[in-house]
PDB file of C-alpha atoms and ligand atoms in Angstrom:
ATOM      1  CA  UNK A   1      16.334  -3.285 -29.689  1.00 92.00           C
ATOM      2  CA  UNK A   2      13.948  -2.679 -26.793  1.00 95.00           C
ATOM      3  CA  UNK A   3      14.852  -4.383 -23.190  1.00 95.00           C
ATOM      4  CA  UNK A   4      12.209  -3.740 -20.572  1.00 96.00           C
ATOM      5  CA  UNK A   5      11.719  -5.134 -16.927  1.00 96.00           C
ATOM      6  CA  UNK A   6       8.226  -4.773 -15.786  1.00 96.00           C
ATOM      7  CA  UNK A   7       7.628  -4.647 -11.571  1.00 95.00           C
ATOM      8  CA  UNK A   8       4.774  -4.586  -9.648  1.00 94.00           C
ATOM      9  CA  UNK A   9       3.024  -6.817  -6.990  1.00 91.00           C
ATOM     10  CA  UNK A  10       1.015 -10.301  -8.225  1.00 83.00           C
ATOM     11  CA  UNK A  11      -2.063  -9.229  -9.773  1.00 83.00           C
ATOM     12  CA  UNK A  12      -1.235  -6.034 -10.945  1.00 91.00           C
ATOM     13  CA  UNK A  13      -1.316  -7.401 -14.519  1.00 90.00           C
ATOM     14  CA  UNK A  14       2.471  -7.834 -15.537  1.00 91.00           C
ATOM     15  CA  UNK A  15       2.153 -10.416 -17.716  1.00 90.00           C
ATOM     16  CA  UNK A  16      -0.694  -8.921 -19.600  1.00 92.00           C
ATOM     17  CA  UNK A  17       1.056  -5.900 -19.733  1.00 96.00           C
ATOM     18  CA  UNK A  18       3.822  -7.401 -21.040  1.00 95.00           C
ATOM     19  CA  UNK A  19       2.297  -9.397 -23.441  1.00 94.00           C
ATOM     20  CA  UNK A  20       0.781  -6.469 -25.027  1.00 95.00           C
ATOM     21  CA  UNK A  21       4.128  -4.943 -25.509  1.00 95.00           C
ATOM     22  CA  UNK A  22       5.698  -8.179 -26.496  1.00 95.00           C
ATOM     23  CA  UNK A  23       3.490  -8.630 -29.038  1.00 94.00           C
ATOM     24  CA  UNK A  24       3.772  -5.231 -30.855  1.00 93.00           C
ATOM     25  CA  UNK A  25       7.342  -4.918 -30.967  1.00 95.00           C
ATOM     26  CA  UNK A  26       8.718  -8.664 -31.445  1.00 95.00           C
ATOM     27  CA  UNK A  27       9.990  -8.652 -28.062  1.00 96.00           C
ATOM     28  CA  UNK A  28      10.095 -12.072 -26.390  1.00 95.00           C
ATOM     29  CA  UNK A  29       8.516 -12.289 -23.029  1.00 95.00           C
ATOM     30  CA  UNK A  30      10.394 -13.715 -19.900  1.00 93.00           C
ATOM     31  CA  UNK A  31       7.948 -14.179 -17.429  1.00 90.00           C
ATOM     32  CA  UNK A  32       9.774 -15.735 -14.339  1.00 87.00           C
ATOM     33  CA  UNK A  33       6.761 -16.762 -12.515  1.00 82.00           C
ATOM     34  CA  UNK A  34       5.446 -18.681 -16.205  1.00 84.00           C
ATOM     35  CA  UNK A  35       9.204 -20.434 -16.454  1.00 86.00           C
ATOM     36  CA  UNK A  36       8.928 -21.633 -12.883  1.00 84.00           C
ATOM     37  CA  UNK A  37       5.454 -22.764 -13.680  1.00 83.00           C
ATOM     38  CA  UNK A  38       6.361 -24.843 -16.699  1.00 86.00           C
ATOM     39  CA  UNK A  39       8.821 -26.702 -14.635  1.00 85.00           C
ATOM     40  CA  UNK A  40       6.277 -27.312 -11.996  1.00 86.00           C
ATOM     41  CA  UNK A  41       3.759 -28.831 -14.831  1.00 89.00           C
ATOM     42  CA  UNK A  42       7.036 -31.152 -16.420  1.00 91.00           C
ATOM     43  CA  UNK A  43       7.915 -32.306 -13.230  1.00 91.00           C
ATOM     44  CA  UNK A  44      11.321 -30.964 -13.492  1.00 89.00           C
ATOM     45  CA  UNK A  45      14.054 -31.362 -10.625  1.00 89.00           C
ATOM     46  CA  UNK A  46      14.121 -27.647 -10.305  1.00 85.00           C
ATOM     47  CA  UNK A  47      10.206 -27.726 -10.138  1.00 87.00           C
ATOM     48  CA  UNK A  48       9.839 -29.987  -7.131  1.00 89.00           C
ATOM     49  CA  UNK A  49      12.345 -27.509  -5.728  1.00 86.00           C
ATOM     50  CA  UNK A  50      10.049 -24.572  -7.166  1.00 83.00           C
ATOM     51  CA  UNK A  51       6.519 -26.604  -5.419  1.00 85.00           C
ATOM     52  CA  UNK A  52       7.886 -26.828  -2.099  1.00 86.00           C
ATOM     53  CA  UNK A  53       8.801 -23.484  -1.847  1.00 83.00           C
ATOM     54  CA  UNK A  54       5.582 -22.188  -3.222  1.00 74.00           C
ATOM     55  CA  UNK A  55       3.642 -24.303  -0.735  1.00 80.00           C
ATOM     56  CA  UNK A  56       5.299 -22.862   2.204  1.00 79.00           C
ATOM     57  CA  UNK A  57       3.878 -19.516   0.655  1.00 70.00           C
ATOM     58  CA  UNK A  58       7.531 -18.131   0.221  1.00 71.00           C
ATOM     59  CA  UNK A  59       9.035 -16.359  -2.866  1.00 66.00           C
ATOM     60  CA  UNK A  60      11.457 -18.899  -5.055  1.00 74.00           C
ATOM     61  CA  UNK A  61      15.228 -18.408  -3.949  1.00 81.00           C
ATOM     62  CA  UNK A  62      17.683 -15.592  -5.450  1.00 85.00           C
ATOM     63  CA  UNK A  63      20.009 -17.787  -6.785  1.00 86.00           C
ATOM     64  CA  UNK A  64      17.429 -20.205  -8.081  1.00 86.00           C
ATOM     65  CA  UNK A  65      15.531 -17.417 -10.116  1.00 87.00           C
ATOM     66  CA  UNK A  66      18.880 -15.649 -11.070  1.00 87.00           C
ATOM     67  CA  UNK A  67      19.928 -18.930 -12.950  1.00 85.00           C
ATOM     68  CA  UNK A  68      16.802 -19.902 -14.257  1.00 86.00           C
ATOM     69  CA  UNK A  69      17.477 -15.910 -15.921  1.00 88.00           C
ATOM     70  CA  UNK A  70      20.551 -16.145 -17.417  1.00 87.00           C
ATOM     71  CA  UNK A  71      19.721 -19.742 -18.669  1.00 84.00           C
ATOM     72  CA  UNK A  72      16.461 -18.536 -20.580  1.00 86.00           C
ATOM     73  CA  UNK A  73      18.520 -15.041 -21.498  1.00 89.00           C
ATOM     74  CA  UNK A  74      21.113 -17.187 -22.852  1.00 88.00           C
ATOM     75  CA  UNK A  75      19.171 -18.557 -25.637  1.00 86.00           C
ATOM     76  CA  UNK A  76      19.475 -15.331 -27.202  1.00 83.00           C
ATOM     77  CA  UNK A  77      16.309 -15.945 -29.236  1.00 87.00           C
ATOM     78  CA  UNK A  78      15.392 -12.211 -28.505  1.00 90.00           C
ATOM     79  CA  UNK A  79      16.832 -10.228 -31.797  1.00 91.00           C
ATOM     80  CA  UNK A  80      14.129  -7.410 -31.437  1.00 94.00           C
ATOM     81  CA  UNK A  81      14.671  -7.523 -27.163  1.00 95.00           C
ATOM     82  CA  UNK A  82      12.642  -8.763 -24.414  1.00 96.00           C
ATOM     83  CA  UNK A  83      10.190  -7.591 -21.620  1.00 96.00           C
ATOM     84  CA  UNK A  84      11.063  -9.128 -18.411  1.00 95.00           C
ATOM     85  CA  UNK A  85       8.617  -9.549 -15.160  1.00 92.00           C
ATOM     86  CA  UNK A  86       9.938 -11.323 -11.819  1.00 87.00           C
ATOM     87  CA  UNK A  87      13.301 -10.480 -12.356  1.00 90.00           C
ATOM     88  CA  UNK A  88      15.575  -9.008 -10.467  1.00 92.00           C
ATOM     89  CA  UNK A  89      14.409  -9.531  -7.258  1.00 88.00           C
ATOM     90  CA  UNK A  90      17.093  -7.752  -5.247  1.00 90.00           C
ATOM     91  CA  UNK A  91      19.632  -4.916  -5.725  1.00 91.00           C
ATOM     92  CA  UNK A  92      22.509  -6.903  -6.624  1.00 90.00           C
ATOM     93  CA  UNK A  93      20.905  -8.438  -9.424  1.00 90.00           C
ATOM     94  CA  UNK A  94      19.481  -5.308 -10.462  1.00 92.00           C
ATOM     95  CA  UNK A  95      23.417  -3.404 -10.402  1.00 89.00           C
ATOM     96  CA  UNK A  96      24.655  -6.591 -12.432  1.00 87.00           C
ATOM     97  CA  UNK A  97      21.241  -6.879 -14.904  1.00 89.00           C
ATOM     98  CA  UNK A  98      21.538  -3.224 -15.571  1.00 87.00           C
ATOM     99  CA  UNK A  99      25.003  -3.413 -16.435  1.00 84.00           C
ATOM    100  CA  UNK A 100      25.356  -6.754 -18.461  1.00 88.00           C
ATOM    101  CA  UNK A 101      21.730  -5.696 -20.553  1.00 89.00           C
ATOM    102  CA  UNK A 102      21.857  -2.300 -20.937  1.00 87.00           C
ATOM    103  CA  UNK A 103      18.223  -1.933 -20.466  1.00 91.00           C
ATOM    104  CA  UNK A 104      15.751   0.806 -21.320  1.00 93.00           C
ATOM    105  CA  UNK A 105      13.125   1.460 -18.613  1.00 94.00           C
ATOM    106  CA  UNK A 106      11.721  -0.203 -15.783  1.00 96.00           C
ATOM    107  CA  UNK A 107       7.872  -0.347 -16.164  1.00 97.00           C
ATOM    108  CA  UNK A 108       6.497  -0.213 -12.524  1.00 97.00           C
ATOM    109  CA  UNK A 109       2.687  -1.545 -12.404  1.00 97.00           C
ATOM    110  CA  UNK A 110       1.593   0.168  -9.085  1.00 96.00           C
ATOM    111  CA  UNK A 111      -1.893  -0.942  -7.322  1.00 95.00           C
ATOM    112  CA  UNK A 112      -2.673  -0.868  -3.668  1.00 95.00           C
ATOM    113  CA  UNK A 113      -2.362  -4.321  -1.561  1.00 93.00           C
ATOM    114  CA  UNK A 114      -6.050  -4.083  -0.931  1.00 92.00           C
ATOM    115  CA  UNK A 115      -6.694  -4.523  -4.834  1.00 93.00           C
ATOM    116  CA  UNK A 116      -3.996  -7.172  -4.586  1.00 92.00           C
ATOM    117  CA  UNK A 117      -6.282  -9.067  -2.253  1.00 91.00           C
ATOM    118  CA  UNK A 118      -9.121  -8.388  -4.238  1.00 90.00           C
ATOM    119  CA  UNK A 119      -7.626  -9.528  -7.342  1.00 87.00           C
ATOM    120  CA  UNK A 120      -5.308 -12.380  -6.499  1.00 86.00           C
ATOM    121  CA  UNK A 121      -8.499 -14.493  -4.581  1.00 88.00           C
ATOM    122  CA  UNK A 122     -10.604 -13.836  -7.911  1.00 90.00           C
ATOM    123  CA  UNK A 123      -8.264 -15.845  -9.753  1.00 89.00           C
ATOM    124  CA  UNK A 124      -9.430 -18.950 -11.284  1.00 93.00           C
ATOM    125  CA  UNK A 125      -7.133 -21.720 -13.587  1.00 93.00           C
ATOM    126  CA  UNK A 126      -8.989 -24.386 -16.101  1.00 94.00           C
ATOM    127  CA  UNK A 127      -7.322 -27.737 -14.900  1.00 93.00           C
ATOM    128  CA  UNK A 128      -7.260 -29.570 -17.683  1.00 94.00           C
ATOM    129  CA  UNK A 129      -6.248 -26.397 -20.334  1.00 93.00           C
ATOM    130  CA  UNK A 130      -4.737 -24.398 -18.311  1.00 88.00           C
ATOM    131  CA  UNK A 131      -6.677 -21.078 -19.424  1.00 91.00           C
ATOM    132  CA  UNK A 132      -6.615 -18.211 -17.090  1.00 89.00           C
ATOM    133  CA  UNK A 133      -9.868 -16.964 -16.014  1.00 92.00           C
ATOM    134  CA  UNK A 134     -11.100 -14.098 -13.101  1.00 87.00           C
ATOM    135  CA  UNK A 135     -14.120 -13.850 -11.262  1.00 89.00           C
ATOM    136  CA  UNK A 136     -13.865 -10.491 -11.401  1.00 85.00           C
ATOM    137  CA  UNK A 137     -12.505  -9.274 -14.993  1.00 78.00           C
ATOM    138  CA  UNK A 138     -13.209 -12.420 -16.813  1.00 84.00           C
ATOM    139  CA  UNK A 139     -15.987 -14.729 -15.920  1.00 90.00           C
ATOM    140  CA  UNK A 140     -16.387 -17.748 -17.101  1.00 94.00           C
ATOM    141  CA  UNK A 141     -19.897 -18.694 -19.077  1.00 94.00           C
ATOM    142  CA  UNK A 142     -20.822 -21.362 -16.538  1.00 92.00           C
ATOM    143  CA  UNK A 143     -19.437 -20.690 -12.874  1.00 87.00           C
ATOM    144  CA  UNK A 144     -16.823 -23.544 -12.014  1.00 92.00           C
ATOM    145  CA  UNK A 145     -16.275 -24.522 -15.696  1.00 96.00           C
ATOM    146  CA  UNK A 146     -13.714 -23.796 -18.533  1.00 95.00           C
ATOM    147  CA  UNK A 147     -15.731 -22.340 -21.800  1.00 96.00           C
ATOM    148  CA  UNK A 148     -12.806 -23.946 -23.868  1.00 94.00           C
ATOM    149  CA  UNK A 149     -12.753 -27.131 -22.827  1.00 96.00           C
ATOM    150  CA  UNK A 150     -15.145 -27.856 -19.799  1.00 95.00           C
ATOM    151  CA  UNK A 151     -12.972 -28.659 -17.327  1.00 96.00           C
ATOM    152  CA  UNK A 152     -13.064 -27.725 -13.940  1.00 96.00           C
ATOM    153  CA  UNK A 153     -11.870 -24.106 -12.622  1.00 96.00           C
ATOM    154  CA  UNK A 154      -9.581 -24.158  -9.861  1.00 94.00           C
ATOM    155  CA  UNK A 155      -7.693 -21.786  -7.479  1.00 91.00           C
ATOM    156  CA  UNK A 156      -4.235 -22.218  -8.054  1.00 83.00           C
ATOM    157  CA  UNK A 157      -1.733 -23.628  -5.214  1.00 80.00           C
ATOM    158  CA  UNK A 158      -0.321 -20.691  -3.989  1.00 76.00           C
ATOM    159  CA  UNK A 159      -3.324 -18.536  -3.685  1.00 82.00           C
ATOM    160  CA  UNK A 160      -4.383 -19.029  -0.468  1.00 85.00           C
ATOM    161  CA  UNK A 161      -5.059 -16.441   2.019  1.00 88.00           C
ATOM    162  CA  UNK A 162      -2.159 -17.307   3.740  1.00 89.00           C
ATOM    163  CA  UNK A 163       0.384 -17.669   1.260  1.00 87.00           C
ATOM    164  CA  UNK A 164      -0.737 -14.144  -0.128  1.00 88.00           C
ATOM    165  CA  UNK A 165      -0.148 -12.748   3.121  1.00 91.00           C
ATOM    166  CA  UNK A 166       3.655 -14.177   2.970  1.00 88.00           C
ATOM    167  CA  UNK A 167       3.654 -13.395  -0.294  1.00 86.00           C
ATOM    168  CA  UNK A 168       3.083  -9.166  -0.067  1.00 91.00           C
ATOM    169  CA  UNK A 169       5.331  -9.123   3.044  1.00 92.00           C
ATOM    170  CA  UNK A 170       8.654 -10.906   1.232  1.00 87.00           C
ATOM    171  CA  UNK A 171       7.592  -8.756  -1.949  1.00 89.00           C
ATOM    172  CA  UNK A 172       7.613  -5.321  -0.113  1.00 93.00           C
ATOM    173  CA  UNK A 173      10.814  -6.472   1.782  1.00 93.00           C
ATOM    174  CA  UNK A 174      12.674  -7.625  -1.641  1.00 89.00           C
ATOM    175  CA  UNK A 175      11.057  -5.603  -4.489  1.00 91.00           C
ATOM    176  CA  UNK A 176      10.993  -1.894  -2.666  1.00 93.00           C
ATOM    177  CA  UNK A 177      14.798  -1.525  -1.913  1.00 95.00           C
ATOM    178  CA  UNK A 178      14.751  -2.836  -6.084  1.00 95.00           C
ATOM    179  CA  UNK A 179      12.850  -0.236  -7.158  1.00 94.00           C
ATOM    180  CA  UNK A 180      14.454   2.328  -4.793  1.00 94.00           C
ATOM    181  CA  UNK A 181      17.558   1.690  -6.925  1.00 93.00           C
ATOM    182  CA  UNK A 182      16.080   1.937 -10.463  1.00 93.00           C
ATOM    183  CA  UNK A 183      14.618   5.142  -9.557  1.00 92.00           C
ATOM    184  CA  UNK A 184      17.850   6.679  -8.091  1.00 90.00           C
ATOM    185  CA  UNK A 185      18.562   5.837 -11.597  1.00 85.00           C
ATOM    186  CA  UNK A 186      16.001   7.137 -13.091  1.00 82.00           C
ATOM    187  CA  UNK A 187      14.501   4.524 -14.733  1.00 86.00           C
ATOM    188  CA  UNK A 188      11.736   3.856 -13.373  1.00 94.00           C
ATOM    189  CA  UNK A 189       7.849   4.573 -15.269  1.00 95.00           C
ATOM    190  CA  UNK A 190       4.989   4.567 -12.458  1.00 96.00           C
ATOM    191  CA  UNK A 191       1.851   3.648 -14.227  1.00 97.00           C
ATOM    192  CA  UNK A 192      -1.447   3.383 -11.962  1.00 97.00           C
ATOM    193  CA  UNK A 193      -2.678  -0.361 -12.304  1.00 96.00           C
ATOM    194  CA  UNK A 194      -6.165   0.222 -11.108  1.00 95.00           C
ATOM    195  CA  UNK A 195      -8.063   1.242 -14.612  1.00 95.00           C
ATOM    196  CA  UNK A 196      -8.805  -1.478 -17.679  1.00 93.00           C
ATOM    197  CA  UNK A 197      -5.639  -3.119 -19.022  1.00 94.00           C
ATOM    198  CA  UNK A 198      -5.827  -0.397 -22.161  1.00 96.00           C
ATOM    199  CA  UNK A 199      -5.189   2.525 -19.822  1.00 97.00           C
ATOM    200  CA  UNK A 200      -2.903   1.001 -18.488  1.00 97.00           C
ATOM    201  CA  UNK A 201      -1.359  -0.299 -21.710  1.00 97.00           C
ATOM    202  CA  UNK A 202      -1.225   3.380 -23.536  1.00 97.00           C
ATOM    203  CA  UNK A 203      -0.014   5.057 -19.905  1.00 97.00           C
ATOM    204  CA  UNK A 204       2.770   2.734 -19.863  1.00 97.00           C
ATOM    205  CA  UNK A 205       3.496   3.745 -24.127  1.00 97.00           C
ATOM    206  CA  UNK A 206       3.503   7.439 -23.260  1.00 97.00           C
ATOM    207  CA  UNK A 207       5.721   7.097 -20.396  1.00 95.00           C
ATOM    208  CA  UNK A 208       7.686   5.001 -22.597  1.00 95.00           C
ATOM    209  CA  UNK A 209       7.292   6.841 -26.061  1.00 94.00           C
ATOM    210  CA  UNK A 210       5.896   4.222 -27.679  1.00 94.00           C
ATOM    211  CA  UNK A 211       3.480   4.287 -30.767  1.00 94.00           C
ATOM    212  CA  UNK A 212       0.357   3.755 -28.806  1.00 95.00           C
ATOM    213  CA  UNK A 213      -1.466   0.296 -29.229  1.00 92.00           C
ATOM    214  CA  UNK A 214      -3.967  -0.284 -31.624  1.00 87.00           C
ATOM    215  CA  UNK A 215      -6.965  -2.646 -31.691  1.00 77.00           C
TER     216      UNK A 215
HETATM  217 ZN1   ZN B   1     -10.063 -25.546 -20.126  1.00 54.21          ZN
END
């Protein structure tokens, strides 16, 4: 069993990081960010909670994301392990989360708040299929549409200049002490998140001693 938390500021490519991992060793990925999303999209009680928050350009509470954790870890659906991103989001958490999981690295997706800016105000969402695209690392065919389905591409909600800004403050603030404590523990893997998602993919294996991915 494999239990990994990947850290690193929005846009440095967690989820695709994690994916790629997830996928090659049966782990199931808990993307915080994705849960929160889904509950936005269902029109959930705990999304309208999740919508206002985002729209003030803050990060979701503690509590609230330490629940929605243990509620998704709960399920115990993850016999091979699990790569986590979004979680935890302060030293507490990450004491208790080390303890009660017994986890085996902490991948940390470094890149530069200037490529954060870059990145983040690139990003483009289909809204009618919800397909991820990125003016930068994937265009789509016709500027402003889908290539699945035609719809229109739009920025997401909490992308905004503004809420970014909010966004990298509260992350430095929260995340830094976070990591300060894996890596007094020594579990921390730095991996450079500038170069193609590959690099980044087999830097992250070697660090981790991982059969490196394949295509
Ligand atoms: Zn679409």
């Amino acid at each position: 069993m494999r239990k990994y938390v990947i850290m690193g500021v929005q846009g440095s490519g967690k989820g695709t990081q994690g994916l790629m991992l997830a996928r090659d060793f049966d782990l199931v990925q808990i993307s915080v960010g994705d849960v929160f999303r889904w509950h936005v999209q269902n029109h959930t009680k705990l999304g309208a909670q999740v919508r206002r928050i985002m729209r003030a350009g803050a990060l979701v509470d503690d509590d609230l994301v330490d629940a929605v954790v243990r509620r998704r870890l709960d399920e115990h659906d993850w016999n091979y392990g699990f790569v986590i991103d979004g979680f935890p989001r302060n030293p507490v958490q990450a004491e208790f989360f080390l303890e009660s999981y017994d986890i085996d690295g902490v991948i940390h997706l470094d890149l530069p708040d200037e490529e954060v800016w870059r990145r983040v105000l690139a990003r483009r969402l289909c809204s009618r299929c919800g397909m991820d695209y990125n003016l930068i690392a994937h265009r789509p065919k016709d500027e402003g549409r889908c290539d699945v389905c035609g719809g229109e591409l739009l920025s997401r909600e909490d992308d905004t200049t503004d809420a970014l800004t909010a966004r990298l403050r509260e992350y430095h603030g929260k995340i830094d002490p976070v990591l300060e404590l894996f890596r007094g523990k020594e579990f921390v893997v730095t991996v450079d998140a500038r170069p193609d998602k590959m690099t980044v993919q087999q830097e992250i294996r070697k660090h981790l001693d991982l059969a490196p991915y394949q295509l």
